Short mmCIF file of N, CA and C in Angstrom, two decimals:
data_model
loop_
_atom_site.label_atom_id
_atom_site.label_comp_id
_atom_site.label_asym_id
_atom_site.label_seq_id
_atom_site.Cartn_x
_atom_site.Cartn_y
_atom_site.Cartn_z
N MET A 232 -87.11 -14.30 -11.84
CA MET A 232 -88.32 -14.91 -12.36
C MET A 232 -89.49 -13.96 -12.14
N ASN A 233 -90.26 -13.81 -13.22
CA ASN A 233 -91.49 -13.02 -13.14
C ASN A 233 -92.66 -13.95 -12.98
N LYS A 234 -93.53 -13.64 -12.05
CA LYS A 234 -94.71 -14.48 -11.88
C LYS A 234 -95.88 -13.82 -12.56
N CYS A 235 -96.67 -14.65 -13.17
CA CYS A 235 -97.87 -14.15 -13.84
C CYS A 235 -98.86 -13.74 -12.75
N LEU A 236 -99.50 -12.61 -12.92
CA LEU A 236 -100.41 -12.12 -11.89
C LEU A 236 -101.67 -12.97 -11.81
N GLU A 237 -102.13 -13.51 -12.94
CA GLU A 237 -103.38 -14.28 -12.93
C GLU A 237 -103.19 -15.68 -12.36
N THR A 238 -102.13 -16.39 -12.81
CA THR A 238 -101.97 -17.79 -12.40
C THR A 238 -100.98 -17.98 -11.29
N GLY A 239 -100.08 -17.07 -11.12
CA GLY A 239 -99.09 -17.21 -10.07
C GLY A 239 -97.90 -18.05 -10.49
N GLN A 240 -97.79 -18.40 -11.78
CA GLN A 240 -96.67 -19.21 -12.25
C GLN A 240 -95.56 -18.32 -12.77
N SER A 241 -94.34 -18.86 -12.73
CA SER A 241 -93.22 -18.10 -13.28
C SER A 241 -93.22 -18.24 -14.80
N SER A 242 -92.73 -17.24 -15.49
CA SER A 242 -92.78 -17.25 -16.95
C SER A 242 -91.39 -17.42 -17.57
N THR A 243 -90.56 -18.22 -16.95
CA THR A 243 -89.23 -18.44 -17.53
C THR A 243 -89.31 -19.46 -18.65
N LYS A 244 -88.26 -19.56 -19.41
CA LYS A 244 -88.21 -20.50 -20.54
C LYS A 244 -88.29 -21.95 -20.06
N GLU A 245 -87.68 -22.23 -18.92
CA GLU A 245 -87.67 -23.59 -18.41
C GLU A 245 -89.07 -24.10 -18.12
N THR A 246 -89.87 -23.28 -17.48
CA THR A 246 -91.22 -23.74 -17.15
C THR A 246 -92.06 -23.89 -18.40
N LEU A 247 -91.87 -23.01 -19.36
CA LEU A 247 -92.62 -23.14 -20.61
C LEU A 247 -92.24 -24.43 -21.32
N ARG A 248 -90.94 -24.76 -21.32
CA ARG A 248 -90.47 -25.97 -21.97
C ARG A 248 -91.05 -27.20 -21.27
N ASP A 249 -91.08 -27.18 -19.93
CA ASP A 249 -91.63 -28.29 -19.18
C ASP A 249 -93.12 -28.46 -19.46
N GLU A 250 -93.83 -27.36 -19.61
CA GLU A 250 -95.26 -27.44 -19.89
C GLU A 250 -95.50 -28.07 -21.26
N ARG A 251 -94.66 -27.74 -22.23
CA ARG A 251 -94.84 -28.30 -23.57
C ARG A 251 -94.59 -29.80 -23.59
N LYS A 252 -93.62 -30.26 -22.82
CA LYS A 252 -93.28 -31.67 -22.83
C LYS A 252 -94.30 -32.52 -22.09
N GLY A 253 -95.01 -31.98 -21.20
CA GLY A 253 -95.95 -32.75 -20.41
C GLY A 253 -95.55 -32.72 -18.95
N GLU A 254 -96.27 -33.49 -18.16
CA GLU A 254 -96.02 -33.45 -16.72
C GLU A 254 -94.71 -34.13 -16.34
N ASN A 255 -94.39 -35.27 -16.97
CA ASN A 255 -93.19 -36.02 -16.62
C ASN A 255 -92.19 -35.99 -17.77
N PRO A 256 -91.37 -34.96 -17.86
CA PRO A 256 -90.39 -34.95 -18.95
C PRO A 256 -89.32 -36.02 -18.73
N MET A 257 -88.74 -36.51 -19.83
CA MET A 257 -87.71 -37.55 -19.73
C MET A 257 -86.42 -36.96 -19.17
N ALA A 258 -85.76 -37.74 -18.38
CA ALA A 258 -84.48 -37.31 -17.82
C ALA A 258 -83.41 -37.40 -18.91
N PRO A 259 -82.41 -36.55 -18.86
CA PRO A 259 -81.35 -36.65 -19.87
C PRO A 259 -80.59 -37.96 -19.72
N ARG A 260 -79.99 -38.42 -20.80
CA ARG A 260 -79.27 -39.70 -20.77
C ARG A 260 -77.98 -39.58 -19.99
N LYS A 261 -77.59 -40.71 -19.44
CA LYS A 261 -76.32 -40.75 -18.74
C LYS A 261 -75.20 -40.82 -19.78
N GLU A 262 -73.98 -40.54 -19.35
CA GLU A 262 -72.86 -40.56 -20.28
C GLU A 262 -72.66 -41.94 -20.89
N SER A 263 -72.91 -42.99 -20.14
CA SER A 263 -72.73 -44.34 -20.66
C SER A 263 -73.78 -44.68 -21.71
N GLU A 264 -74.93 -44.01 -21.66
CA GLU A 264 -76.00 -44.29 -22.61
C GLU A 264 -75.92 -43.44 -23.88
N LEU A 265 -75.03 -42.45 -23.89
CA LEU A 265 -74.96 -41.57 -25.05
C LEU A 265 -74.57 -42.36 -26.29
N ARG A 266 -75.20 -42.02 -27.36
CA ARG A 266 -74.89 -42.70 -28.62
C ARG A 266 -73.59 -42.17 -29.21
N VAL A 267 -72.88 -43.07 -29.80
CA VAL A 267 -71.68 -42.67 -30.52
C VAL A 267 -72.08 -42.51 -31.98
N SER A 268 -71.55 -41.51 -32.65
CA SER A 268 -72.00 -41.22 -34.01
C SER A 268 -71.76 -42.38 -34.98
N LYS A 269 -70.78 -43.25 -34.70
CA LYS A 269 -70.51 -44.39 -35.58
C LYS A 269 -71.67 -45.39 -35.57
N HIS A 270 -72.33 -45.50 -34.44
CA HIS A 270 -73.35 -46.54 -34.28
C HIS A 270 -74.75 -46.07 -34.62
N LYS A 271 -74.88 -44.88 -35.16
CA LYS A 271 -76.22 -44.41 -35.51
C LYS A 271 -76.77 -45.26 -36.64
N LYS A 272 -78.05 -45.49 -36.56
CA LYS A 272 -78.69 -46.30 -37.59
C LYS A 272 -78.79 -45.52 -38.89
N HIS A 273 -79.21 -44.28 -38.81
CA HIS A 273 -79.35 -43.43 -40.00
C HIS A 273 -78.21 -42.43 -40.01
N THR A 274 -77.50 -42.39 -41.10
CA THR A 274 -76.38 -41.46 -41.17
C THR A 274 -76.82 -40.17 -41.84
N CYS A 275 -76.06 -39.15 -41.63
CA CYS A 275 -76.41 -37.88 -42.24
C CYS A 275 -76.08 -37.91 -43.73
N SER A 276 -76.61 -36.96 -44.47
CA SER A 276 -76.47 -36.98 -45.92
C SER A 276 -75.04 -36.78 -46.37
N LYS A 277 -74.19 -36.19 -45.55
CA LYS A 277 -72.80 -35.99 -45.94
C LYS A 277 -72.08 -37.32 -46.12
N ARG A 278 -72.49 -38.33 -45.37
CA ARG A 278 -71.82 -39.62 -45.42
C ARG A 278 -72.01 -40.29 -46.78
N ARG A 279 -73.04 -39.94 -47.48
CA ARG A 279 -73.29 -40.55 -48.79
C ARG A 279 -72.15 -40.32 -49.75
N PHE A 280 -71.44 -39.23 -49.59
CA PHE A 280 -70.41 -38.86 -50.54
C PHE A 280 -69.00 -39.09 -50.00
N GLU A 281 -68.86 -40.06 -49.13
CA GLU A 281 -67.53 -40.40 -48.63
C GLU A 281 -66.73 -41.07 -49.74
N PRO A 282 -65.39 -41.02 -49.66
CA PRO A 282 -64.56 -41.60 -50.72
C PRO A 282 -64.80 -43.09 -50.95
N ASP A 283 -65.06 -43.85 -49.88
CA ASP A 283 -65.30 -45.29 -50.05
C ASP A 283 -66.51 -45.54 -50.93
N GLN A 284 -67.56 -44.79 -50.69
CA GLN A 284 -68.76 -44.99 -51.49
C GLN A 284 -68.54 -44.50 -52.91
N ASN A 285 -67.75 -43.43 -53.07
CA ASN A 285 -67.44 -42.96 -54.42
C ASN A 285 -66.67 -44.03 -55.18
N LYS A 286 -65.75 -44.71 -54.49
CA LYS A 286 -65.00 -45.79 -55.14
C LYS A 286 -65.94 -46.91 -55.56
N ARG A 287 -66.89 -47.24 -54.67
CA ARG A 287 -67.86 -48.29 -55.01
C ARG A 287 -68.70 -47.88 -56.21
N LEU A 288 -69.12 -46.62 -56.22
CA LEU A 288 -69.92 -46.14 -57.35
C LEU A 288 -69.11 -46.18 -58.64
N MET A 289 -67.83 -45.82 -58.55
CA MET A 289 -66.98 -45.85 -59.74
C MET A 289 -66.81 -47.28 -60.24
N LYS A 290 -66.64 -48.24 -59.30
CA LYS A 290 -66.51 -49.64 -59.69
C LYS A 290 -67.79 -50.12 -60.36
N LYS A 291 -68.93 -49.76 -59.79
CA LYS A 291 -70.21 -50.15 -60.39
C LYS A 291 -70.35 -49.56 -61.78
N GLN A 292 -69.97 -48.29 -61.92
CA GLN A 292 -70.07 -47.63 -63.22
C GLN A 292 -69.17 -48.32 -64.24
N LYS A 293 -67.94 -48.66 -63.82
CA LYS A 293 -67.02 -49.34 -64.74
C LYS A 293 -67.55 -50.71 -65.14
N SER A 294 -68.11 -51.44 -64.18
CA SER A 294 -68.64 -52.76 -64.51
C SER A 294 -69.83 -52.64 -65.46
N LEU A 295 -70.68 -51.64 -65.24
CA LEU A 295 -71.81 -51.43 -66.14
C LEU A 295 -71.32 -51.04 -67.53
N GLU A 296 -70.28 -50.20 -67.60
CA GLU A 296 -69.74 -49.81 -68.90
C GLU A 296 -69.15 -51.01 -69.63
N SER A 297 -68.46 -51.89 -68.89
CA SER A 297 -67.88 -53.07 -69.54
C SER A 297 -68.98 -54.02 -70.01
N LYS A 298 -70.05 -54.16 -69.22
CA LYS A 298 -71.18 -54.99 -69.67
C LYS A 298 -71.80 -54.41 -70.93
N LEU A 299 -71.93 -53.09 -70.96
CA LEU A 299 -72.50 -52.41 -72.13
C LEU A 299 -71.62 -52.63 -73.36
N ALA A 300 -70.30 -52.53 -73.17
CA ALA A 300 -69.38 -52.76 -74.29
C ALA A 300 -69.50 -54.20 -74.77
N GLY A 301 -69.61 -55.15 -73.84
CA GLY A 301 -69.79 -56.55 -74.22
C GLY A 301 -71.06 -56.76 -75.01
N LEU A 302 -72.15 -56.12 -74.57
CA LEU A 302 -73.41 -56.25 -75.31
C LEU A 302 -73.29 -55.64 -76.70
N LYS A 303 -72.56 -54.53 -76.81
CA LYS A 303 -72.37 -53.92 -78.13
C LYS A 303 -71.60 -54.86 -79.04
N LYS A 304 -70.57 -55.53 -78.49
CA LYS A 304 -69.80 -56.48 -79.29
C LYS A 304 -70.68 -57.62 -79.76
N VAL A 305 -71.52 -58.13 -78.86
CA VAL A 305 -72.42 -59.22 -79.22
C VAL A 305 -73.38 -58.76 -80.31
N MET A 306 -73.92 -57.54 -80.15
CA MET A 306 -74.84 -57.02 -81.15
C MET A 306 -74.12 -56.84 -82.48
N ASN A 307 -72.90 -56.31 -82.44
CA ASN A 307 -72.14 -56.13 -83.67
C ASN A 307 -71.85 -57.48 -84.32
N HIS A 308 -71.55 -58.48 -83.50
CA HIS A 308 -71.29 -59.82 -84.03
C HIS A 308 -72.54 -60.38 -84.70
N GLU A 309 -73.69 -60.19 -84.05
CA GLU A 309 -74.95 -60.67 -84.63
C GLU A 309 -75.26 -59.93 -85.93
N GLU A 310 -75.06 -58.61 -85.94
CA GLU A 310 -75.30 -57.83 -87.15
C GLU A 310 -74.35 -58.27 -88.25
N LEU A 311 -73.09 -58.53 -87.88
CA LEU A 311 -72.10 -58.98 -88.86
C LEU A 311 -72.52 -60.31 -89.46
N GLN A 312 -73.03 -61.22 -88.63
CA GLN A 312 -73.50 -62.50 -89.14
C GLN A 312 -74.67 -62.30 -90.10
N GLU A 313 -75.59 -61.41 -89.76
CA GLU A 313 -76.72 -61.13 -90.65
C GLU A 313 -76.23 -60.61 -92.00
N TYR A 314 -75.29 -59.66 -91.96
CA TYR A 314 -74.77 -59.11 -93.21
C TYR A 314 -74.01 -60.16 -94.01
N GLN A 315 -73.28 -61.04 -93.33
CA GLN A 315 -72.57 -62.11 -94.04
C GLN A 315 -73.55 -63.06 -94.71
N GLU A 316 -74.65 -63.38 -94.01
CA GLU A 316 -75.67 -64.24 -94.62
C GLU A 316 -76.28 -63.57 -95.84
N LYS A 317 -76.59 -62.28 -95.73
CA LYS A 317 -77.15 -61.56 -96.87
C LYS A 317 -76.16 -61.50 -98.03
N LEU A 318 -74.88 -61.30 -97.70
CA LEU A 318 -73.84 -61.26 -98.73
C LEU A 318 -73.74 -62.61 -99.42
N GLY A 319 -73.82 -63.69 -98.65
CA GLY A 319 -73.79 -65.03 -99.24
C GLY A 319 -74.95 -65.24 -100.20
N GLN A 320 -76.14 -64.80 -99.81
CA GLN A 320 -77.31 -64.93 -100.68
C GLN A 320 -77.13 -64.11 -101.95
N LEU A 321 -76.59 -62.90 -101.80
CA LEU A 321 -76.36 -62.06 -102.98
C LEU A 321 -75.33 -62.69 -103.92
N GLU A 322 -74.29 -63.30 -103.35
CA GLU A 322 -73.29 -63.97 -104.19
C GLU A 322 -73.91 -65.15 -104.93
N GLN A 323 -74.79 -65.90 -104.27
CA GLN A 323 -75.48 -67.01 -104.95
C GLN A 323 -76.35 -66.48 -106.08
N ASN A 324 -77.09 -65.41 -105.81
CA ASN A 324 -77.93 -64.82 -106.86
C ASN A 324 -77.09 -64.34 -108.03
N LEU A 325 -75.94 -63.72 -107.74
CA LEU A 325 -75.06 -63.24 -108.80
C LEU A 325 -74.52 -64.41 -109.62
N ALA A 326 -74.16 -65.50 -108.97
CA ALA A 326 -73.66 -66.68 -109.69
C ALA A 326 -74.76 -67.23 -110.60
N GLU A 327 -76.00 -67.28 -110.10
CA GLU A 327 -77.11 -67.77 -110.93
C GLU A 327 -77.34 -66.84 -112.13
N ILE A 328 -77.24 -65.54 -111.90
CA ILE A 328 -77.43 -64.58 -113.00
C ILE A 328 -76.32 -64.75 -114.03
N ARG A 329 -75.08 -64.95 -113.58
CA ARG A 329 -73.97 -65.17 -114.51
C ARG A 329 -74.20 -66.43 -115.34
N MET A 330 -74.69 -67.48 -114.69
CA MET A 330 -74.99 -68.73 -115.44
C MET A 330 -76.06 -68.46 -116.48
N ASP A 331 -77.11 -67.74 -116.09
CA ASP A 331 -78.19 -67.42 -117.03
C ASP A 331 -77.66 -66.60 -118.21
N ILE A 332 -76.78 -65.65 -117.91
CA ILE A 332 -76.21 -64.82 -118.99
C ILE A 332 -75.37 -65.67 -119.92
N SER A 333 -74.56 -66.57 -119.35
CA SER A 333 -73.73 -67.42 -120.21
C SER A 333 -74.60 -68.34 -121.07
N TRP A 334 -75.70 -68.88 -120.50
CA TRP A 334 -76.61 -69.70 -121.30
C TRP A 334 -77.27 -68.86 -122.40
N ALA A 335 -77.64 -67.64 -122.03
CA ALA A 335 -78.27 -66.76 -123.04
C ALA A 335 -77.29 -66.45 -124.16
N LYS A 336 -76.02 -66.24 -123.81
CA LYS A 336 -75.01 -65.99 -124.85
C LYS A 336 -74.86 -67.22 -125.74
N ALA A 337 -74.83 -68.39 -125.12
CA ALA A 337 -74.69 -69.62 -125.91
C ALA A 337 -75.89 -69.78 -126.84
N ILE A 338 -77.08 -69.54 -126.31
CA ILE A 338 -78.30 -69.64 -127.13
C ILE A 338 -78.26 -68.58 -128.22
N ASN A 339 -77.82 -67.39 -127.87
CA ASN A 339 -77.73 -66.31 -128.85
C ASN A 339 -76.73 -66.66 -129.95
N ASP A 340 -75.58 -67.22 -129.53
CA ASP A 340 -74.59 -67.62 -130.52
C ASP A 340 -75.15 -68.69 -131.45
N LYS A 341 -75.85 -69.68 -130.88
CA LYS A 341 -76.43 -70.75 -131.70
C LYS A 341 -77.49 -70.19 -132.64
N SER A 342 -78.32 -69.30 -132.11
CA SER A 342 -79.37 -68.72 -132.96
C SER A 342 -78.75 -67.82 -134.03
N GLN A 343 -77.66 -67.14 -133.69
CA GLN A 343 -76.98 -66.31 -134.69
C GLN A 343 -76.41 -67.20 -135.80
N ILE A 344 -75.80 -68.31 -135.42
CA ILE A 344 -75.28 -69.25 -136.42
C ILE A 344 -76.42 -69.79 -137.27
N TYR A 345 -77.53 -70.14 -136.63
CA TYR A 345 -78.69 -70.66 -137.36
C TYR A 345 -79.23 -69.61 -138.33
N LEU A 346 -79.33 -68.35 -137.86
CA LEU A 346 -79.80 -67.27 -138.73
C LEU A 346 -78.84 -67.05 -139.90
N ASN A 347 -77.55 -67.09 -139.63
CA ASN A 347 -76.57 -66.91 -140.70
C ASN A 347 -76.69 -68.03 -141.74
N SER A 348 -76.93 -69.24 -141.26
CA SER A 348 -77.06 -70.36 -142.22
C SER A 348 -78.32 -70.20 -143.07
N ILE A 349 -79.41 -69.72 -142.46
CA ILE A 349 -80.66 -69.49 -143.22
C ILE A 349 -80.44 -68.40 -144.26
N ILE A 350 -79.78 -67.32 -143.85
CA ILE A 350 -79.52 -66.21 -144.79
C ILE A 350 -78.62 -66.69 -145.93
N ALA A 351 -77.63 -67.50 -145.60
CA ALA A 351 -76.72 -68.01 -146.64
C ALA A 351 -77.48 -68.88 -147.62
N ARG A 352 -78.43 -69.69 -147.18
CA ARG A 352 -79.21 -70.55 -148.08
C ARG A 352 -80.13 -69.72 -148.96
N LEU A 353 -80.67 -68.64 -148.35
CA LEU A 353 -81.57 -67.80 -149.15
C LEU A 353 -80.84 -67.13 -150.31
N PHE A 354 -79.66 -66.67 -150.06
CA PHE A 354 -78.93 -65.96 -151.10
C PHE A 354 -78.05 -66.87 -151.95
N SER A 355 -78.07 -68.12 -151.76
CA SER A 355 -77.26 -68.97 -152.60
C SER A 355 -77.99 -69.53 -153.76
#
């Protein structure tokens, strides 16, 4: 140990460490008080990637994927219903147009017959 000439204190690492901690440093723990790594409140970052947690994450991911697929099916079902309703309306409109065309043909046929009869009277 080297003593400082000005203060008379030794300059070893131990005394410097004691000075940093304060006057009454804490005593080391007894063997019975030592913490076991299993019982630590905060775990190290390596524990995050243990296989058990990976399995849990995979299960969560699969459940989320299945929920997403279910929502897609529901959306597709709703879209299908919308398209079926639109198709039904288009079929009704087409039926009405066909009826109008058939009436127009009937009217056209009657008017054609009427015109033919007028022409026949004119030239007779």
